[in-house]
């Protein structure tokens, strides 16, 4: 069980998508999933080990790391990718339901089970709205949890058991910030693609 | 989900490329992606752990590493490979669109063999020529941009053994030592050479396509 599942899911959805939907799938594959797996995962791999505080007090580093990173950037990113890909399942289920119905009644009920009309159009529109919604929710979550998309070099921590205020240094902050901005840019691009697909389908 | 999927996507485009395009794809996958995955990732694998500074001051190593390596070579190469491969998708989308149009005409009554349509090699003419040529142009631009970013970020293509760091909280100037500098320099130059070869192949392909069209135009007028 790994990212291959998302890849297969999206390839399956590609068949029933509009042109813009296919561009969305390509953007998610190349600029989000592939970048996550080949680049981003490795940057955050040793984030806890490389998080260093100017103190010998045992437990202080752990507590400070937990305070500043309740949920790691990379985990939020992974959750975002999963949640954003999942609404496409609705379309796949609906097409499977249509094909099942045709088989059950043993006659051609639809012009083509994969054509986006009637009920399938509704499902498709709902999946687009859900995708956009999830993207926005995660962007807002990122912004609120980390006070913007900046990753500081130095954070000052005064949680127990750290005595007084302690300087803690985050590893690879610049690289992390660059990739966070990349994440935001691709998210916004996907939101734009979803919105244009939505308007294209509504005004068609 | 990894480089293998990218290979599958680009392999599909390979059918509709010129011969130079096919050579470019081979060079890309053997001399760049495979080297990146099999060798370069191991060389850079332990980069921050083995980046050692001559100080016991906590935090100094983190800060110095971040100062000298705002973005790791490996990540820049991965991004470069992804960006350079993406324009080929434009061609794939155009081919898919053409096939879709042909299928539509078939449904409206024209006689077209479906099996032949699936395996048909699209000739690079008309609008497809423009898509293909722009994809090569964008590839060139992306390669050049990334090579320049590398040069600008790391002041050349050599990895120094010793770096002097005076970022806070390091006291005064501190000596920091990069792990495996010679091996890293070797691989940087190798990837640079492969990038250069790919750029030359793209330029050659561009010239070939332009000359082909000019000659066709000249033949038509004579």
GROMACS .gro file of C-alpha atoms in nm:
model
  426
    1UNK     CA    1   0.000   0.000   0.000
    2UNK     CA    2   0.172   0.314  -0.111
    3UNK     CA    3   0.143   0.608  -0.345
    4UNK     CA    4   0.091   0.358  -0.627
    5UNK     CA    5  -0.272   0.337  -0.521
    6UNK     CA    6  -0.325   0.710  -0.579
    7UNK     CA    7  -0.148   0.678  -0.912
    8UNK     CA    8  -0.382   0.396  -1.020
    9UNK     CA    9  -0.686   0.583  -0.894
   10UNK     CA   10  -0.597   0.895  -1.086
   11UNK     CA   11  -0.516   0.700  -1.402
   12UNK     CA   12  -0.860   0.542  -1.377
   13UNK     CA   13  -1.026   0.880  -1.335
   14UNK     CA   14  -0.839   1.019  -1.634
   15UNK     CA   15  -1.061   0.816  -1.867
   16UNK     CA   16  -1.377   0.995  -1.755
   17UNK     CA   17  -1.240   1.345  -1.725
   18UNK     CA   18  -1.267   1.651  -1.943
   19UNK     CA   19  -0.955   1.799  -2.104
   20UNK     CA   20  -0.896   2.031  -1.809
   21UNK     CA   21  -0.945   1.735  -1.574
   22UNK     CA   22  -0.662   1.555  -1.752
   23UNK     CA   23  -0.435   1.855  -1.713
   24UNK     CA   24  -0.523   1.853  -1.341
   25UNK     CA   25  -0.425   1.484  -1.317
   26UNK     CA   26  -0.094   1.557  -1.493
   27UNK     CA   27  -0.020   1.849  -1.258
   28UNK     CA   28  -0.100   1.638  -0.950
   29UNK     CA   29   0.117   1.350  -1.072
   30UNK     CA   30   0.419   1.542  -1.186
   31UNK     CA   31   0.436   1.854  -0.979
   32UNK     CA   32   0.291   1.729  -0.654
   33UNK     CA   33   0.316   1.352  -0.612
   34UNK     CA   34   0.646   1.302  -0.791
   35UNK     CA   35   0.808   1.608  -0.631
   36UNK     CA   36   0.686   1.489  -0.289
   37UNK     CA   37   0.832   1.142  -0.332
   38UNK     CA   38   1.164   1.219  -0.499
   39UNK     CA   39   1.248   1.547  -0.327
   40UNK     CA   40   1.037   1.665  -0.037
   41UNK     CA   41   1.029   1.342   0.165
   42UNK     CA   42   1.408   1.340   0.194
   43UNK     CA   43   1.430   1.697   0.316
   44UNK     CA   44   1.207   1.629   0.614
   45UNK     CA   45   1.344   1.280   0.677
   46UNK     CA   46   1.567   1.364   0.973
   47UNK     CA   47   1.389   1.676   1.091
   48UNK     CA   48   1.364   1.558   1.452
   49UNK     CA   49   1.724   1.431   1.473
   50UNK     CA   50   1.863   1.749   1.323
   51UNK     CA   51   1.651   1.981   1.538
   52UNK     CA   52   1.903   2.116   1.784
   53UNK     CA   53   1.855   2.324   2.099
   54UNK     CA   54   2.126   2.513   2.282
   55UNK     CA   55   2.075   2.317   2.602
   56UNK     CA   56   2.182   1.991   2.764
   57UNK     CA   57   1.860   1.946   2.966
   58UNK     CA   58   1.713   1.605   2.870
   59UNK     CA   59   1.367   1.624   2.724
   60UNK     CA   60   1.388   1.991   2.632
   61UNK     CA   61   1.451   1.927   2.262
   62UNK     CA   62   1.164   1.679   2.241
   63UNK     CA   63   0.922   1.914   2.407
   64UNK     CA   64   1.024   2.212   2.195
   65UNK     CA   65   1.006   2.015   1.872
   66UNK     CA   66   0.661   1.894   1.962
   67UNK     CA   67   0.554   2.249   2.048
   68UNK     CA   68   0.667   2.400   1.719
   69UNK     CA   69   0.569   2.109   1.492
   70UNK     CA   70   0.240   1.961   1.620
   71UNK     CA   71   0.195   1.799   1.279
   72UNK     CA   72   0.497   1.799   1.053
   73UNK     CA   73   0.478   1.984   0.720
   74UNK     CA   74   0.546   1.666   0.529
   75UNK     CA   75   0.259   1.479   0.696
   76UNK     CA   76   0.017   1.762   0.622
   77UNK     CA   77   0.139   1.757   0.263
   78UNK     CA   78   0.076   1.382   0.236
   79UNK     CA   79  -0.271   1.419   0.388
   80UNK     CA   80  -0.348   1.698   0.145
   81UNK     CA   81  -0.247   1.483  -0.152
   82UNK     CA   82  -0.464   1.196  -0.032
   83UNK     CA   83  -0.770   1.410   0.046
   84UNK     CA   84  -0.748   1.599  -0.280
   85UNK     CA   85  -0.726   1.281  -0.490
   86UNK     CA   86  -1.009   1.099  -0.314
   87UNK     CA   87  -1.320   1.289  -0.444
   88UNK     CA   88  -1.237   1.148  -0.788
   89UNK     CA   89  -1.346   0.810  -0.644
   90UNK     CA   90  -1.705   0.938  -0.649
   91UNK     CA   91  -1.689   0.962  -1.028
   92UNK     CA   92  -1.535   0.616  -1.059
   93UNK     CA   93  -1.806   0.468  -0.834
   94UNK     CA   94  -2.085   0.635  -1.030
   95UNK     CA   95  -1.954   0.506  -1.364
   96UNK     CA   96  -1.918   0.156  -1.214
   97UNK     CA   97  -2.277   0.183  -1.084
   98UNK     CA   98  -2.399   0.280  -1.433
   99UNK     CA   99  -2.216  -0.011  -1.595
  100UNK     CA  100  -2.356  -0.246  -1.332
  101UNK     CA  101  -2.709  -0.125  -1.401
  102UNK     CA  102  -2.666  -0.181  -1.773
  103UNK     CA  103  -2.540  -0.533  -1.709
  104UNK     CA  104  -2.823  -0.604  -1.465
  105UNK     CA  105  -3.095  -0.486  -1.703
  106UNK     CA  106  -2.911  -0.639  -1.999
  107UNK     CA  107  -2.982  -0.339  -2.219
  108UNK     CA  108  -2.821  -0.014  -2.320
  109UNK     CA  109  -2.951   0.244  -2.070
  110UNK     CA  110  -2.695   0.515  -2.139
  111UNK     CA  111  -2.539   0.653  -2.454
  112UNK     CA  112  -2.207   0.568  -2.291
  113UNK     CA  113  -2.155   0.497  -1.919
  114UNK     CA  114  -1.851   0.723  -1.912
  115UNK     CA  115  -2.010   1.027  -2.077
  116UNK     CA  116  -2.046   1.322  -1.842
  117UNK     CA  117  -2.420   1.394  -1.851
  118UNK     CA  118  -2.719   1.380  -1.618
  119UNK     CA  119  -2.638   1.224  -1.280
  120UNK     CA  120  -2.271   1.175  -1.363
  121UNK     CA  121  -2.240   1.549  -1.433
  122UNK     CA  122  -2.375   1.620  -1.083
  123UNK     CA  123  -2.130   1.374  -0.927
  124UNK     CA  124  -1.845   1.523  -1.128
  125UNK     CA  125  -1.934   1.877  -1.018
  126UNK     CA  126  -1.959   1.766  -0.654
  127UNK     CA  127  -1.616   1.600  -0.678
  128UNK     CA  128  -1.472   1.922  -0.821
  129UNK     CA  129  -1.623   2.130  -0.540
  130UNK     CA  130  -1.491   1.885  -0.279
  131UNK     CA  131  -1.143   1.887  -0.432
  132UNK     CA  132  -1.131   2.265  -0.429
  133UNK     CA  133  -1.268   2.273  -0.076
  134UNK     CA  134  -1.000   2.034   0.053
  135UNK     CA  135  -0.724   2.231  -0.117
  136UNK     CA  136  -0.838   2.555   0.047
  137UNK     CA  137  -0.885   2.390   0.387
  138UNK     CA  138  -0.532   2.252   0.384
  139UNK     CA  139  -0.379   2.579   0.269
  140UNK     CA  140  -0.556   2.761   0.553
  141UNK     CA  141  -0.448   2.489   0.798
  142UNK     CA  142  -0.086   2.525   0.689
  143UNK     CA  143  -0.108   2.901   0.724
  144UNK     CA  144  -0.269   2.893   1.068
  145UNK     CA  145  -0.050   2.615   1.215
  146UNK     CA  146   0.280   2.764   1.107
  147UNK     CA  147   0.206   3.137   1.103
  148UNK     CA  148   0.246   3.171   0.733
  149UNK     CA  149   0.466   2.965   0.504
  150UNK     CA  150   0.798   3.077   0.641
  151UNK     CA  151   1.031   2.837   0.819
  152UNK     CA  152   1.252   3.030   1.062
  153UNK     CA  153   1.614   2.933   1.129
  154UNK     CA  154   1.581   2.996   1.499
  155UNK     CA  155   1.288   2.949   1.735
  156UNK     CA  156   1.285   3.047   2.102
  157UNK     CA  157   1.136   2.789   2.333
  158UNK     CA  158   1.041   2.822   2.701
  159UNK     CA  159   0.840   2.505   2.765
  160UNK     CA  160   0.905   2.291   3.070
  161UNK     CA  161   1.152   2.126   3.133
  162UNK     CA  162   1.363   2.382   2.945
  163UNK     CA  163   1.505   2.628   3.197
  164UNK     CA  164   1.428   2.987   3.090
  165UNK     CA  165   1.423   3.056   2.716
  166UNK     CA  166   1.626   2.830   2.492
  167UNK     CA  167   1.742   2.883   2.133
  168UNK     CA  168   1.641   2.600   1.902
  169UNK     CA  169   1.761   2.563   1.545
  170UNK     CA  170   1.557   2.406   1.270
  171UNK     CA  171   1.747   2.207   1.007
  172UNK     CA  172   1.738   2.307   0.637
  173UNK     CA  173   1.492   2.596   0.685
  174UNK     CA  174   1.555   2.759   0.347
  175UNK     CA  175   1.507   2.437   0.152
  176UNK     CA  176   1.191   2.362   0.348
  177UNK     CA  177   1.057   2.711   0.278
  178UNK     CA  178   1.126   2.680  -0.095
  179UNK     CA  179   0.936   2.354  -0.112
  180UNK     CA  180   0.649   2.492   0.095
  181UNK     CA  181   0.613   2.777  -0.152
  182UNK     CA  182   0.623   2.520  -0.431
  183UNK     CA  183   0.342   2.333  -0.255
  184UNK     CA  184   0.135   2.651  -0.225
  185UNK     CA  185   0.193   2.741  -0.592
  186UNK     CA  186   0.087   2.396  -0.717
  187UNK     CA  187  -0.213   2.398  -0.484
  188UNK     CA  188  -0.325   2.733  -0.621
  189UNK     CA  189  -0.272   2.608  -0.976
  190UNK     CA  190  -0.490   2.306  -0.901
  191UNK     CA  191  -0.758   2.529  -0.746
  192UNK     CA  192  -0.757   2.742  -1.064
  193UNK     CA  193  -0.784   2.433  -1.283
  194UNK     CA  194  -1.072   2.299  -1.075
  195UNK     CA  195  -1.255   2.633  -1.086
  196UNK     CA  196  -1.214   2.667  -1.463
  197UNK     CA  197  -1.333   2.309  -1.514
  198UNK     CA  198  -1.633   2.387  -1.293
  199UNK     CA  199  -1.725   2.697  -1.494
  200UNK     CA  200  -1.664   2.513  -1.823
  201UNK     CA  201  -1.904   2.234  -1.724
  202UNK     CA  202  -2.167   2.471  -1.585
  203UNK     CA  203  -2.171   2.701  -1.884
  204UNK     CA  204  -2.146   2.424  -2.144
  205UNK     CA  205   0.505   0.625  -0.779
  206UNK     CA  206   0.854   0.728  -0.879
  207UNK     CA  207   1.073   0.794  -1.177
  208UNK     CA  208   0.940   0.474  -1.339
  209UNK     CA  209   0.601   0.635  -1.388
  210UNK     CA  210   0.761   0.933  -1.555
  211UNK     CA  211   0.937   0.690  -1.784
  212UNK     CA  212   0.604   0.527  -1.875
  213UNK     CA  213   0.447   0.864  -1.956
  214UNK     CA  214   0.740   0.981  -2.165
  215UNK     CA  215   0.776   0.642  -2.332
  216UNK     CA  216   0.433   0.701  -2.482
  217UNK     CA  217   0.550   1.027  -2.636
  218UNK     CA  218   0.857   0.852  -2.777
  219UNK     CA  219   0.649   0.697  -3.055
  220UNK     CA  220   0.577   1.037  -3.205
  221UNK     CA  221   0.924   1.186  -3.167
  222UNK     CA  222   1.195   1.236  -3.423
  223UNK     CA  223   1.507   1.015  -3.401
  224UNK     CA  224   1.696   1.287  -3.219
  225UNK     CA  225   1.406   1.306  -2.975
  226UNK     CA  226   1.440   0.934  -2.907
  227UNK     CA  227   1.813   0.972  -2.845
  228UNK     CA  228   1.737   1.261  -2.608
  229UNK     CA  229   1.495   1.047  -2.411
  230UNK     CA  230   1.750   0.767  -2.380
  231UNK     CA  231   2.020   1.006  -2.261
  232UNK     CA  232   1.774   1.158  -2.013
  233UNK     CA  233   1.680   0.827  -1.858
  234UNK     CA  234   2.012   0.648  -1.861
  235UNK     CA  235   2.260   0.924  -1.792
  236UNK     CA  236   2.049   1.149  -1.574
  237UNK     CA  237   1.759   0.981  -1.397
  238UNK     CA  238   1.933   0.649  -1.344
  239UNK     CA  239   2.258   0.811  -1.228
  240UNK     CA  240   2.057   1.034  -0.996
  241UNK     CA  241   1.871   0.744  -0.838
  242UNK     CA  242   2.148   0.484  -0.831
  243UNK     CA  243   2.452   0.693  -0.749
  244UNK     CA  244   2.402   1.060  -0.674
  245UNK     CA  245   2.137   1.003  -0.407
  246UNK     CA  246   2.382   0.784  -0.213
  247UNK     CA  247   2.660   1.038  -0.239
  248UNK     CA  248   2.439   1.317  -0.105
  249UNK     CA  249   2.250   1.087   0.131
  250UNK     CA  250   2.442   1.173   0.445
  251UNK     CA  251   2.506   1.535   0.365
  252UNK     CA  252   2.388   1.710   0.678
  253UNK     CA  253   2.491   1.437   0.918
  254UNK     CA  254   2.847   1.443   0.793
  255UNK     CA  255   2.869   1.819   0.756
  256UNK     CA  256   3.104   1.890   1.044
  257UNK     CA  257   3.190   2.227   1.194
  258UNK     CA  258   3.482   2.296   1.420
  259UNK     CA  259   3.268   2.409   1.712
  260UNK     CA  260   3.063   2.262   1.993
  261UNK     CA  261   2.812   2.547   1.982
  262UNK     CA  262   2.468   2.389   1.934
  263UNK     CA  263   2.285   2.521   1.635
  264UNK     CA  264   2.594   2.645   1.454
  265UNK     CA  265   2.610   2.345   1.224
  266UNK     CA  266   2.243   2.374   1.130
  267UNK     CA  267   2.274   2.741   1.052
  268UNK     CA  268   2.595   2.706   0.852
  269UNK     CA  269   2.457   2.415   0.652
  270UNK     CA  270   2.148   2.615   0.572
  271UNK     CA  271   2.361   2.915   0.474
  272UNK     CA  272   2.582   2.725   0.230
  273UNK     CA  273   2.317   2.487   0.091
  274UNK     CA  274   1.989   2.681   0.057
  275UNK     CA  275   1.877   2.400  -0.169
  276UNK     CA  276   2.055   2.070  -0.204
  277UNK     CA  277   2.203   1.963  -0.540
  278UNK     CA  278   1.996   1.648  -0.539
  279UNK     CA  279   1.669   1.837  -0.505
  280UNK     CA  280   1.766   2.085  -0.775
  281UNK     CA  281   1.845   1.797  -1.012
  282UNK     CA  282   1.519   1.622  -0.932
  283UNK     CA  283   1.326   1.943  -1.004
  284UNK     CA  284   1.529   2.003  -1.321
  285UNK     CA  285   1.448   1.654  -1.449
  286UNK     CA  286   1.079   1.697  -1.372
  287UNK     CA  287   1.058   2.037  -1.540
  288UNK     CA  288   1.257   1.928  -1.841
  289UNK     CA  289   1.035   1.623  -1.893
  290UNK     CA  290   0.710   1.815  -1.865
  291UNK     CA  291   0.700   1.986  -2.209
  292UNK     CA  292   0.685   1.640  -2.368
  293UNK     CA  293   0.342   1.614  -2.209
  294UNK     CA  294   0.221   1.897  -2.431
  295UNK     CA  295   0.296   1.676  -2.728
  296UNK     CA  296   0.123   1.380  -2.563
  297UNK     CA  297  -0.186   1.593  -2.499
  298UNK     CA  298  -0.191   1.720  -2.859
  299UNK     CA  299  -0.161   1.366  -2.996
  300UNK     CA  300  -0.442   1.250  -2.766
  301UNK     CA  301  -0.655   1.542  -2.884
  302UNK     CA  302  -0.594   1.454  -3.250
  303UNK     CA  303  -0.686   1.090  -3.183
  304UNK     CA  304  -1.001   1.205  -3.006
  305UNK     CA  305  -1.098   1.418  -3.310
  306UNK     CA  306  -1.038   1.125  -3.544
  307UNK     CA  307  -1.252   0.901  -3.323
  308UNK     CA  308  -1.527   1.162  -3.332
  309UNK     CA  309  -1.515   1.174  -3.712
  310UNK     CA  310  -1.529   0.794  -3.716
  311UNK     CA  311  -1.841   0.805  -3.502
  312UNK     CA  312  -1.996   1.055  -3.742
  313UNK     CA  313  -1.968   0.810  -4.025
  314UNK     CA  314  -1.620   0.837  -4.174
  315UNK     CA  315  -1.438   0.509  -4.220
  316UNK     CA  316  -1.133   0.480  -3.996
  317UNK     CA  317  -0.970   0.166  -3.863
  318UNK     CA  318  -0.975   0.188  -3.481
  319UNK     CA  319  -0.685  -0.050  -3.427
  320UNK     CA  320  -0.472   0.140  -3.674
  321UNK     CA  321  -0.565   0.464  -3.499
  322UNK     CA  322  -0.435   0.339  -3.166
  323UNK     CA  323  -0.093   0.242  -3.300
  324UNK     CA  324  -0.063   0.516  -3.557
  325UNK     CA  325   0.249   0.724  -3.548
  326UNK     CA  326   0.151   1.086  -3.584
  327UNK     CA  327   0.358   1.277  -3.833
  328UNK     CA  328   0.495   1.604  -3.708
  329UNK     CA  329   0.318   1.849  -3.933
  330UNK     CA  330   0.082   2.140  -3.902
  331UNK     CA  331  -0.025   2.236  -3.547
  332UNK     CA  332   0.159   1.933  -3.401
  333UNK     CA  333   0.482   2.077  -3.547
  334UNK     CA  334   0.424   2.398  -3.351
  335UNK     CA  335   0.346   2.207  -3.027
  336UNK     CA  336   0.652   1.985  -3.072
  337UNK     CA  337   0.880   2.278  -3.150
  338UNK     CA  338   0.754   2.480  -2.853
  339UNK     CA  339   0.806   2.180  -2.626
  340UNK     CA  340   1.170   2.157  -2.739
  341UNK     CA  341   1.209   2.532  -2.688
  342UNK     CA  342   1.072   2.510  -2.333
  343UNK     CA  343   1.302   2.217  -2.258
  344UNK     CA  344   1.598   2.427  -2.364
  345UNK     CA  345   1.483   2.719  -2.152
  346UNK     CA  346   1.434   2.503  -1.843
  347UNK     CA  347   1.775   2.338  -1.884
  348UNK     CA  348   1.945   2.674  -1.921
  349UNK     CA  349   1.760   2.825  -1.624
  350UNK     CA  350   1.853   2.538  -1.395
  351UNK     CA  351   2.216   2.540  -1.504
  352UNK     CA  352   2.230   2.910  -1.430
  353UNK     CA  353   2.060   2.867  -1.091
  354UNK     CA  354   2.320   2.601  -1.003
  355UNK     CA  355   2.604   2.827  -1.106
  356UNK     CA  356   2.461   3.124  -0.917
  357UNK     CA  357   2.374   2.935  -0.598
  358UNK     CA  358   2.700   2.749  -0.561
  359UNK     CA  359   2.945   2.996  -0.717
  360UNK     CA  360   3.049   2.757  -0.989
  361UNK     CA  361   3.033   2.381  -1.010
  362UNK     CA  362   3.300   2.284  -0.765
  363UNK     CA  363   3.230   2.162  -0.414
  364UNK     CA  364   3.486   2.309  -0.172
  365UNK     CA  365   3.628   2.096   0.109
  366UNK     CA  366   3.623   2.374   0.363
  367UNK     CA  367   3.377   2.656   0.413
  368UNK     CA  368   3.420   2.940   0.657
  369UNK     CA  369   3.102   3.030   0.836
  370UNK     CA  370   3.022   3.328   1.060
  371UNK     CA  371   2.643   3.312   1.084
  372UNK     CA  372   2.495   3.358   1.430
  373UNK     CA  373   2.514   3.165   1.673
  374UNK     CA  374   2.858   3.055   1.561
  375UNK     CA  375   3.119   3.241   1.761
  376UNK     CA  376   3.361   3.427   1.530
  377UNK     CA  377   3.451   3.243   1.211
  378UNK     CA  378   3.410   2.867   1.216
  379UNK     CA  379   3.559   2.607   0.979
  380UNK     CA  380   3.299   2.373   0.834
  381UNK     CA  381   3.386   2.063   0.633
  382UNK     CA  382   3.169   1.920   0.360
  383UNK     CA  383   3.145   1.542   0.334
  384UNK     CA  384   3.280   1.373   0.014
  385UNK     CA  385   3.360   1.695  -0.175
  386UNK     CA  386   3.553   1.530  -0.459
  387UNK     CA  387   3.285   1.272  -0.527
  388UNK     CA  388   3.022   1.545  -0.523
  389UNK     CA  389   3.223   1.759  -0.764
  390UNK     CA  390   3.263   1.459  -0.997
  391UNK     CA  391   2.891   1.395  -1.003
  392UNK     CA  392   2.809   1.762  -1.044
  393UNK     CA  393   3.033   1.781  -1.350
  394UNK     CA  394   2.885   1.457  -1.483
  395UNK     CA  395   2.529   1.587  -1.449
  396UNK     CA  396   2.638   1.914  -1.602
  397UNK     CA  397   2.787   1.730  -1.901
  398UNK     CA  398   2.471   1.521  -1.943
  399UNK     CA  399   2.265   1.839  -1.926
  400UNK     CA  400   2.488   1.996  -2.191
  401UNK     CA  401   2.448   1.694  -2.418
  402UNK     CA  402   2.072   1.710  -2.379
  403UNK     CA  403   2.074   2.079  -2.466
  404UNK     CA  404   2.278   2.011  -2.780
  405UNK     CA  405   2.040   1.732  -2.880
  406UNK     CA  406   1.745   1.964  -2.832
  407UNK     CA  407   1.913   2.237  -3.039
  408UNK     CA  408   1.992   1.986  -3.313
  409UNK     CA  409   1.632   1.864  -3.313
  410UNK     CA  410   1.505   2.223  -3.330
  411UNK     CA  411   1.731   2.301  -3.626
  412UNK     CA  412   1.630   1.979  -3.799
  413UNK     CA  413   1.260   2.056  -3.765
  414UNK     CA  414   1.301   2.416  -3.884
  415UNK     CA  415   1.517   2.317  -4.183
  416UNK     CA  416   1.271   2.041  -4.276
  417UNK     CA  417   0.985   2.291  -4.286
  418UNK     CA  418   1.188   2.549  -4.481
  419UNK     CA  419   1.291   2.289  -4.738
  420UNK     CA  420   0.932   2.173  -4.775
  421UNK     CA  421   0.828   2.535  -4.828
  422UNK     CA  422   1.105   2.588  -5.086
  423UNK     CA  423   1.001   2.270  -5.272
  424UNK     CA  424   0.641   2.388  -5.286
  425UNK     CA  425   0.730   2.726  -5.439
  426UNK     CA  426   0.965   2.577  -5.706
   0.00000   0.00000   0.00000
